[in-house]
Coordinates of C-alpha atoms in Angstrom, one line a residue:
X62 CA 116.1 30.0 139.3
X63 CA 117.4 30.1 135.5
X64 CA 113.6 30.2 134.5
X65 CA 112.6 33.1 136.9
X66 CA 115.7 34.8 135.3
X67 CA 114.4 34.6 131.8
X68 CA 111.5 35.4 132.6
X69 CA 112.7 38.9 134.0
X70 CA 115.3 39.3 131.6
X71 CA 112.6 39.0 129.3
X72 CA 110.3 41.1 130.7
X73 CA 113.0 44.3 131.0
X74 CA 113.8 43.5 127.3
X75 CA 109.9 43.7 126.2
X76 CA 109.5 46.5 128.4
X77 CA 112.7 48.8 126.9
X78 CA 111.6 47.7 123.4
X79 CA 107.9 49.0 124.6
X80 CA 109.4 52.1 125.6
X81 CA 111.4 53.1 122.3
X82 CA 108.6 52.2 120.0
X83 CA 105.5 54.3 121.9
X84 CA 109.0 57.1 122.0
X85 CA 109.1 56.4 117.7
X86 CA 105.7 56.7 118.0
X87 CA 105.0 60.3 119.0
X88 CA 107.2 61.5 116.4
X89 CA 104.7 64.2 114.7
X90 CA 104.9 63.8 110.7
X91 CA 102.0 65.9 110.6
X92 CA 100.5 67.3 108.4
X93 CA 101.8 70.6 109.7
X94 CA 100.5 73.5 108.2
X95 CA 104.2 75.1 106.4
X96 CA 105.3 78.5 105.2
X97 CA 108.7 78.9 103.6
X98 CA 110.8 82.5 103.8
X99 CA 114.3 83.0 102.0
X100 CA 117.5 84.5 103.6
X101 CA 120.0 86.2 102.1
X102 CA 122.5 84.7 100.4
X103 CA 124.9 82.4 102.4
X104 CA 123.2 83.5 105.6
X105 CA 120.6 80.3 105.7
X106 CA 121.4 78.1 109.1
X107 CA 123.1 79.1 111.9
X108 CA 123.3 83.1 110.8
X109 CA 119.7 83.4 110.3
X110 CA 118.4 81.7 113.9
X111 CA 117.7 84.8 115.3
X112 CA 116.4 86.5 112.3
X113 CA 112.7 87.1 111.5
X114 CA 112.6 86.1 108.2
X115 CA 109.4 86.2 108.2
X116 CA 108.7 90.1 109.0
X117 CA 111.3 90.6 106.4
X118 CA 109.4 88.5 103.7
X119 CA 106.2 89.7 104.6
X120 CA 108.0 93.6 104.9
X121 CA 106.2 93.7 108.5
X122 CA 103.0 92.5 107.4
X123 CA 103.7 89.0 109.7
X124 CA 105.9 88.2 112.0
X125 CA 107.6 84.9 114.0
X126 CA 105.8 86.5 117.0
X127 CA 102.7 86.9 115.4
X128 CA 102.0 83.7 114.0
X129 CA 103.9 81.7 117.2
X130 CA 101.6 83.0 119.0
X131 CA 98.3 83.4 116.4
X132 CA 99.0 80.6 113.9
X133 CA 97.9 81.1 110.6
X134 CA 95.6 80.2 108.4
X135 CA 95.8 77.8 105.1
X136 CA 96.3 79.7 101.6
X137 CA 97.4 83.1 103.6
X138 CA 100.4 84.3 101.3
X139 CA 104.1 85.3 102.4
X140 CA 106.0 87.1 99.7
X141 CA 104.6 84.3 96.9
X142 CA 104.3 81.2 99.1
X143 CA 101.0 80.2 101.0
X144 CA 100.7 78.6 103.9
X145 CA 100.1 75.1 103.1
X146 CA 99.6 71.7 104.6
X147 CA 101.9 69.0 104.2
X148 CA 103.1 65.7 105.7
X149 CA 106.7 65.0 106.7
X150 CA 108.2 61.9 105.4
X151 CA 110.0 59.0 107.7
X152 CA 113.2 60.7 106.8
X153 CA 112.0 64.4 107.8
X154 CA 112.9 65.2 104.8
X155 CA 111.7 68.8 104.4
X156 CA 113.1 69.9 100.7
X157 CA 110.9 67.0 99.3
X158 CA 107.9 67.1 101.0
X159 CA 107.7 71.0 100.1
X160 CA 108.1 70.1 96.4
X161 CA 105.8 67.0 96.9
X162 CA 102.9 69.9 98.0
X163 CA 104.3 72.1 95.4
X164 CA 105.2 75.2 97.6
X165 CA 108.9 74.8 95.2
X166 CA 110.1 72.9 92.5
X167 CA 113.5 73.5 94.0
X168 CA 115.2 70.1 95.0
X169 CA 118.0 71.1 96.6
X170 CA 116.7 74.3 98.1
X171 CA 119.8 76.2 100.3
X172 CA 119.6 79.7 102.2
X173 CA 116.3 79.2 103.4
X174 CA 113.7 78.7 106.2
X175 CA 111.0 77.0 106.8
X176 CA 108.0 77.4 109.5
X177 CA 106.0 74.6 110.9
X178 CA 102.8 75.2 112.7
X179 CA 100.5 72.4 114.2
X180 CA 97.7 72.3 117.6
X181 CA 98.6 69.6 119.7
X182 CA 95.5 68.7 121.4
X183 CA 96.2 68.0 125.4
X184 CA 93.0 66.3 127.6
X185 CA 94.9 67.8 130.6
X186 CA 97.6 69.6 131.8
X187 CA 101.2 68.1 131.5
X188 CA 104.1 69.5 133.3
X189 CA 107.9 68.7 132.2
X190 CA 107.2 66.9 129.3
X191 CA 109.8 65.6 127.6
X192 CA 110.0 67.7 123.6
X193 CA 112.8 65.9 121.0
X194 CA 113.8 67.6 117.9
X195 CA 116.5 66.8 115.3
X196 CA 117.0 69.6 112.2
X197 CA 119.4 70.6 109.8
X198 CA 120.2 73.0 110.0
X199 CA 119.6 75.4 112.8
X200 CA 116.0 75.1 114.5
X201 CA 114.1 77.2 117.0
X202 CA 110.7 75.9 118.5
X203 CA 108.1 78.0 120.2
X204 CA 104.9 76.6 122.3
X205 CA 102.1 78.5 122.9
X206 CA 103.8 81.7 121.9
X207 CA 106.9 81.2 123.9
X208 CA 110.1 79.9 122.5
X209 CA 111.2 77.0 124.3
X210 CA 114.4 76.0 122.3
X211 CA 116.8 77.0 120.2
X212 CA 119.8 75.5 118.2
X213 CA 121.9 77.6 116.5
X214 CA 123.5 75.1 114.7
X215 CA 124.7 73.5 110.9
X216 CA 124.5 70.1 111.2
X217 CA 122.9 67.0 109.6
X218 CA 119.5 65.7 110.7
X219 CA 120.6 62.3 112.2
X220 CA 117.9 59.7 112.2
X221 CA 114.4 59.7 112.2
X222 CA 114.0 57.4 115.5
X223 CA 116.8 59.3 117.9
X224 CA 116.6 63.1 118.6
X225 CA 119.4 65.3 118.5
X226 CA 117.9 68.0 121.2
X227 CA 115.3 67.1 124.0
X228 CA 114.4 69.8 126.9
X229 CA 111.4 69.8 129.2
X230 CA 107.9 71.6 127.7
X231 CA 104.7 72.3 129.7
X232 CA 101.3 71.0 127.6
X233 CA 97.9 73.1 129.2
X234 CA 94.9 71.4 129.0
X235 CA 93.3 72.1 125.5
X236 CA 94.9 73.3 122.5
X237 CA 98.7 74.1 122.8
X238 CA 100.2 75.8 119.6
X239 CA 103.6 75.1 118.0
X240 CA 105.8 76.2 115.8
X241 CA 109.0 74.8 114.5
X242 CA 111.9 76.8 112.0
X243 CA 114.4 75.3 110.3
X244 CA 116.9 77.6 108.5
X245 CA 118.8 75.5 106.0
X246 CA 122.1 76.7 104.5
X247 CA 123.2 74.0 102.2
X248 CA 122.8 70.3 101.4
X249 CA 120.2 68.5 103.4
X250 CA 117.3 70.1 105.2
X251 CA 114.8 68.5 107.4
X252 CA 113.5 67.9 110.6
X253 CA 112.3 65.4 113.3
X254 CA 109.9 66.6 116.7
X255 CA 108.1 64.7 119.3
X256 CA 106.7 64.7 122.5
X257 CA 106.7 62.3 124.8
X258 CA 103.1 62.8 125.9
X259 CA 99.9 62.2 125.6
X260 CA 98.0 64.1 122.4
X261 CA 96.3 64.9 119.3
X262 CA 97.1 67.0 116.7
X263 CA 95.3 68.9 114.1
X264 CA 95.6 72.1 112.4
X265 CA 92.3 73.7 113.9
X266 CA 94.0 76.9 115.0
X267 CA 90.5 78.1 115.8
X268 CA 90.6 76.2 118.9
X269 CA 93.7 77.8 120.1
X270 CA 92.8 81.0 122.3
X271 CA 95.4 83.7 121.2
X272 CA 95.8 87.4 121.2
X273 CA 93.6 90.1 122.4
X274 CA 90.3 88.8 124.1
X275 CA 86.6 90.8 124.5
X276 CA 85.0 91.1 127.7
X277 CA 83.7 87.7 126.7
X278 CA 87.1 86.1 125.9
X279 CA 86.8 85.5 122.4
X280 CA 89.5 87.2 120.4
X281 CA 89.2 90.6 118.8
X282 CA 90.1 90.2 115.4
X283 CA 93.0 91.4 113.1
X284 CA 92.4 94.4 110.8
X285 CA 92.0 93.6 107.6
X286 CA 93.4 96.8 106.3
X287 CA 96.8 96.5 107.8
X288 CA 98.5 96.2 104.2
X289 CA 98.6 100.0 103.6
X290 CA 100.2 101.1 107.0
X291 CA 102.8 98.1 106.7
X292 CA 103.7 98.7 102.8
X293 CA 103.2 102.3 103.0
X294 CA 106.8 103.7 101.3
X295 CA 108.7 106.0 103.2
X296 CA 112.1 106.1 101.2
X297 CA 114.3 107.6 100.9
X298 CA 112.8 109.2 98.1
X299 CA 114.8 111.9 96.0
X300 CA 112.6 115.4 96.4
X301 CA 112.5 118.5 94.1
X302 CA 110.6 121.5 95.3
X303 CA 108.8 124.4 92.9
X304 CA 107.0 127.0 94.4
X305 CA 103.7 128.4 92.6
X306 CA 102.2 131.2 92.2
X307 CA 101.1 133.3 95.0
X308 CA 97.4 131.8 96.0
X309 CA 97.8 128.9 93.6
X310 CA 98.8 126.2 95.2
X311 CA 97.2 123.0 96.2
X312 CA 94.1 122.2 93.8
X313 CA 95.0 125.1 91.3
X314 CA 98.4 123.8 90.5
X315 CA 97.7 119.9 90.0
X316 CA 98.2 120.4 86.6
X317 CA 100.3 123.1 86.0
X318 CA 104.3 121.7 85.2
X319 CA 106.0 123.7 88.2
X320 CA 108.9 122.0 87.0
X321 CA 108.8 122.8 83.4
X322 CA 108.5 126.5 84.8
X323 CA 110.8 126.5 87.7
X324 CA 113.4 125.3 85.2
X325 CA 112.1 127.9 82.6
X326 CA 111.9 124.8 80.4
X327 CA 115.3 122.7 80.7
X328 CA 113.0 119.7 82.2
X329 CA 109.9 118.7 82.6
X330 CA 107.2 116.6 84.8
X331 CA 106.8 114.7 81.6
X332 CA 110.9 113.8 81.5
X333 CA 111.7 113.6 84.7
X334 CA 108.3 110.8 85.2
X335 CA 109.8 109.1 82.4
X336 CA 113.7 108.9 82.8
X337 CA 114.3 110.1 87.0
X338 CA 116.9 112.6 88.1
X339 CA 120.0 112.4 89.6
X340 CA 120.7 113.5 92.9
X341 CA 122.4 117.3 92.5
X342 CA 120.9 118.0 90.2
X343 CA 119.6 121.7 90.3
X344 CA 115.7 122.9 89.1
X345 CA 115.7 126.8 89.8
X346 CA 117.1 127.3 93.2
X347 CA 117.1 123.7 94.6
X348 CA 118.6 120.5 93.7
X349 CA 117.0 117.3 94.2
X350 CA 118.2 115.9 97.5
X351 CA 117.3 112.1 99.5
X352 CA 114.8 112.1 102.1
X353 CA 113.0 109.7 104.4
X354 CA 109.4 110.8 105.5
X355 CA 108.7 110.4 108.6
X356 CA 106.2 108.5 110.6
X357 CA 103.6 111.0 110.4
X358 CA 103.7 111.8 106.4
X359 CA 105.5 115.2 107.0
X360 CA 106.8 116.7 103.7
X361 CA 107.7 120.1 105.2
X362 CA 109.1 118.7 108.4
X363 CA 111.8 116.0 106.1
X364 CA 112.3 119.0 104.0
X365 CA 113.7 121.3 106.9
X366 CA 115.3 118.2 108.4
X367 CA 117.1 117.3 104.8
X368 CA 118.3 121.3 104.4
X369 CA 116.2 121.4 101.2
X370 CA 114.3 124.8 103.0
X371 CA 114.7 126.6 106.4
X372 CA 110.8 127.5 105.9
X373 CA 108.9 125.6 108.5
X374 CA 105.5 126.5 107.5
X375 CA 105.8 126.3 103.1
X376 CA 102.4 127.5 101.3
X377 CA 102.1 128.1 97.7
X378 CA 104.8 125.2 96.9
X379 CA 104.6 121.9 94.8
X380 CA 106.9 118.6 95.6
X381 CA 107.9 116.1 93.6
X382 CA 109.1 112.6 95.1
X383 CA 111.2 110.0 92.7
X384 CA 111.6 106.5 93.5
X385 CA 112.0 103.1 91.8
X386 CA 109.8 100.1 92.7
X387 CA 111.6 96.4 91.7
X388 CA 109.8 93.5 91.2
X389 CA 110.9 90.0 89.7
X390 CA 107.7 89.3 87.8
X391 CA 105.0 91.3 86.4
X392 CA 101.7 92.1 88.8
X393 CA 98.4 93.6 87.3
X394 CA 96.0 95.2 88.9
X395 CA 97.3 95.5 92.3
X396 CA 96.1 98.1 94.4
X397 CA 97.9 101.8 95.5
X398 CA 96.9 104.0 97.7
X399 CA 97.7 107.7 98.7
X400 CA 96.9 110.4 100.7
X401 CA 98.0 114.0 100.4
X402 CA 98.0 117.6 102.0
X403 CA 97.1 118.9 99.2
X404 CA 96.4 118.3 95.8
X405 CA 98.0 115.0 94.6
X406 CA 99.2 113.7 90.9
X407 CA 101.1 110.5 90.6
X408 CA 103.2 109.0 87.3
X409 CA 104.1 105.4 87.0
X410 CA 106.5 104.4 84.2
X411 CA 105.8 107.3 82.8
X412 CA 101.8 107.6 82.8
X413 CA 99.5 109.6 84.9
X414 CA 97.8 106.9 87.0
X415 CA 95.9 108.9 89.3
X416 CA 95.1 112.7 90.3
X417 CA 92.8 114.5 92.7
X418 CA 92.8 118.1 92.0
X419 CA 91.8 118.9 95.9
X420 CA 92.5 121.0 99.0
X421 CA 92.5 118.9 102.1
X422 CA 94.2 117.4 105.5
X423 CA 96.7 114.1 104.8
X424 CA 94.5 112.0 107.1
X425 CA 95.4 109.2 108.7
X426 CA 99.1 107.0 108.1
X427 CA 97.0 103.6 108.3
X428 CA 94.0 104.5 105.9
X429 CA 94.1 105.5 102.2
X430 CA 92.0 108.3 101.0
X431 CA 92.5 107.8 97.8
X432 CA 93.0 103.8 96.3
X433 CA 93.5 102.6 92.1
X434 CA 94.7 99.8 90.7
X435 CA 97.9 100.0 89.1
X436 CA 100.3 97.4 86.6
X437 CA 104.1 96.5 87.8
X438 CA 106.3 95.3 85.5
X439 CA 108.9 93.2 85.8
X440 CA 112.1 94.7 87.0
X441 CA 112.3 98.8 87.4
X442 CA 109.2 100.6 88.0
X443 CA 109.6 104.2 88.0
X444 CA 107.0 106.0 90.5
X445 CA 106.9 110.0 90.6
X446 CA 104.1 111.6 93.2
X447 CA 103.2 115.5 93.0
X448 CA 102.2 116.9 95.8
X449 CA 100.7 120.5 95.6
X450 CA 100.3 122.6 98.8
X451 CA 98.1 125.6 99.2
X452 CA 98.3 126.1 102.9
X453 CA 98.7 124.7 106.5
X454 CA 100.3 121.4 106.5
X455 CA 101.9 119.6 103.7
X456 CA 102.2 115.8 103.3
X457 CA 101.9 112.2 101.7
X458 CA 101.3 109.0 102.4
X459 CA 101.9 106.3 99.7
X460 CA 101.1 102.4 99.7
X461 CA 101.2 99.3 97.1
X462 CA 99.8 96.1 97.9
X463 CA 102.7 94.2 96.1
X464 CA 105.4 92.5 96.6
X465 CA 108.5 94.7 95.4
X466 CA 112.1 96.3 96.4
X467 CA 113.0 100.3 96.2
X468 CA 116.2 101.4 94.3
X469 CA 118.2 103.8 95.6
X470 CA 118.3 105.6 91.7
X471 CA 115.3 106.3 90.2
X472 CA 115.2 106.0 87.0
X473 CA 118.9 103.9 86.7
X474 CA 118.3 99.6 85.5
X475 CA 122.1 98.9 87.0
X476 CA 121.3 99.9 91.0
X477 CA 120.8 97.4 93.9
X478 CA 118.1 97.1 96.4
X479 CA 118.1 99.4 99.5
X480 CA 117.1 98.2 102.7
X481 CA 116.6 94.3 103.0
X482 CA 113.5 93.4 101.0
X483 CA 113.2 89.8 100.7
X484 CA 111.4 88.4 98.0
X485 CA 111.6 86.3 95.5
X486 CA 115.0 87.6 94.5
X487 CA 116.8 84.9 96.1
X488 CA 115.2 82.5 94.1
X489 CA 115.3 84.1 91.2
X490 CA 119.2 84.2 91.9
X491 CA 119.7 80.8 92.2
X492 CA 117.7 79.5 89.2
X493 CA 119.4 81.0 86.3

């Protein structure tokens, strides 16, 4: 009787110790394929959950929805990170794995996110699985697109082997994508996942059906000229007007100084592209006034909307738009682009960088007509675009494949970012 006891006992405790190690076992250390977005400053963790720190790092170009549902691909770049594959420790230790791979040299990295993508490879369907995570801090997990949980939480990690979160997850047959984010505010940062299922993993998002399909399923890929409609700059900008001569607009006034004569001489276009203006101050009958463009590129429209001119229909006119590009490190040869209704000069830091003395239509908002490289240098970057119309319609478009900020001053060093660019400025921040 004892015997057949033992022997029972012994059985339950082989089969529980069974249990938690295949449980240990489907802990995923990876390699996960990681990208790493900042958040503003004390905002990491719980505040940033719900925040798409990636769209704002990538200024639209990406998004948490995008790449949850699309994945991403090895070396793609987010605001001066790259994707990048790397292996999570026993701890889950996330801060030293990411400067193990070299994405930071950071070691105690704090208001900050990480992403975490990986394929886990399913030989058949498998309903109400069970999914464990652990994080510090806050984590939110999305599967094949959808998310599936979310902790909104700062907290330690806890340990490797017990999971602080589990829910119930659906695996398809085949490839199932997932994505984990940790938004870390201060001290530790890390994370644990598993499943308690059977599967592979691998970082062949190529397998993993996504997005928009042909008539033949296969997906129809992305553009590859998305960066000019998604960093295409539409203020505010400060405006000036000057009109020309009757019948000289457009091509025939590209370089003629409307300003210089407008102002019969108190500034210039050769000033005003090297120090700015100030908002109020007057040129002839206007004063240079803040204005957004709109979607559609509409200089006449934003003036009329900004009270800058009741004329809904300008001809003979030239415009002048001021604003200041930031950057934290210098970036040759990137690429800007432009488009313009009509005749188009544009000034950076001071120095004609491009001109088309032309009469012609704005085109489209996601194309460039016209595309040059230009150098950004560190800090304030000054950019002044001319825009000459003759007649009929009357507007710009302008892009920079970079990654920069806008200033609300152009021309002033002591002003503050507009808007919520993150960059690198974060980082910058923290290691003086």
């Amino acid at each position: 009787m004892y015997k057949k006891l033992f022997l029972i006992s012994a059985c339950l405790i082989s089969l529980f110790i069974v249990t938690n190690i295949s449980h240990a076992q489907k802990r995923i250390s990876g390699p996960w394929l990681w990208m790493i977005a900042l958040t503003e400053i004390n905002e990491g963790g719980q505040a940033s959950t719900d925040i798409d720190s990636l769209d704002e790092a990538s200024k639209g170009r990406t998004s948490e929805e995008h790449v949850a549902e699309n994945g991403a691909n090895e070396g793609d770049e987010v605001s001066g990170y790259r994707w990048t594959p790397g292996e999570l420790p026993a701890d889950g230790n996330i801060n030293a794995m990411l400067v193990n791979i070299g994405m930071t040299d950071i070691p105690n990295f704090d208001d900050v996110t990480s992403y975490a993508i990986i394929i886990i490879e399913s030989d058949q369907e498998q309903q109400n699985v069970t999914m464990g995570v652990s994080s510090d801090d806050a984590i939110k997990v999305w599967l094949n697109g959808s998310v599936v949980h979310k902790n909104a939480i700062n907290r330690g990690r806890g340990g490797a082997n017990e999971f602080q979160d589990e829910f119930q997850v659906n695996l398809k047959e085949g490839a199932n994508l997932l994505m984990v984010k940790v938004s870390e505010r201060g001290g530790g940062w890390g994370m644990n996942v598993g499943i308690d299922a059977d599967f592979d993993h691998s970082l062949n998002f190529d397998d993993y059906e996504h997005g928009e399909v042909d008539a033949k399923g296969d997906p129809i890929p992305v553009q590859e000229t998305a960066w000019g409609a998604n960093r295409r700059i539409t203020g505010p900008w400060l405006w000036m007007i000057a009109p020309t001569d009757a019948n000289q607009g457009g091509q025939a006034s590209t370089d003629v100084d409307s300003l210089d004569e407008a102002s019969n001489g108190k500034v210039t276009e050769e000033n005003i592209a090297k120090n700015g203006a100030n908002e109020g101050d007057e040129v002839g009958d206007y004063e240079w006034t803040f204005g957004e463009l709109p979607a559609d590129g509409n200089i006449n429209a934003m003036l009329v909307s900004i009270g800058m001119t009741n004329v809904p229909d300008f001809n003979d006119v030239t415009s002048y738009a001021l604003i200041t590009i930031k950057t934290t490190k210098a970036q040759r040869g990137v690429t800007m682009g432009v488009n313009s209704d009509d005749s188009i000069k544009v000034w950076l830091n001071g120095e004609v960088v491009h001109k088309n003395a032309t009469n012609r239509g704005r085109g489209n908002a996601n194309t460039f007509q016209d595309t040059f490289e230009v150098d950004l240098e560190r800090g304030n970057n000054l950019l002044m675009v001319k825009v000459s119309e003759r007649g009929g319609g009357w507007g710009m478009y302008v892009g920079i494949d970079a990654e920069f900020a806008l200033t609300s001053k152009p021309g002033s060093l002591a002003v503050e970012p507009t808007g919520k660019f993150i960059t690198k400025w974060g980082e910058l921040k923290r290691t003086r």
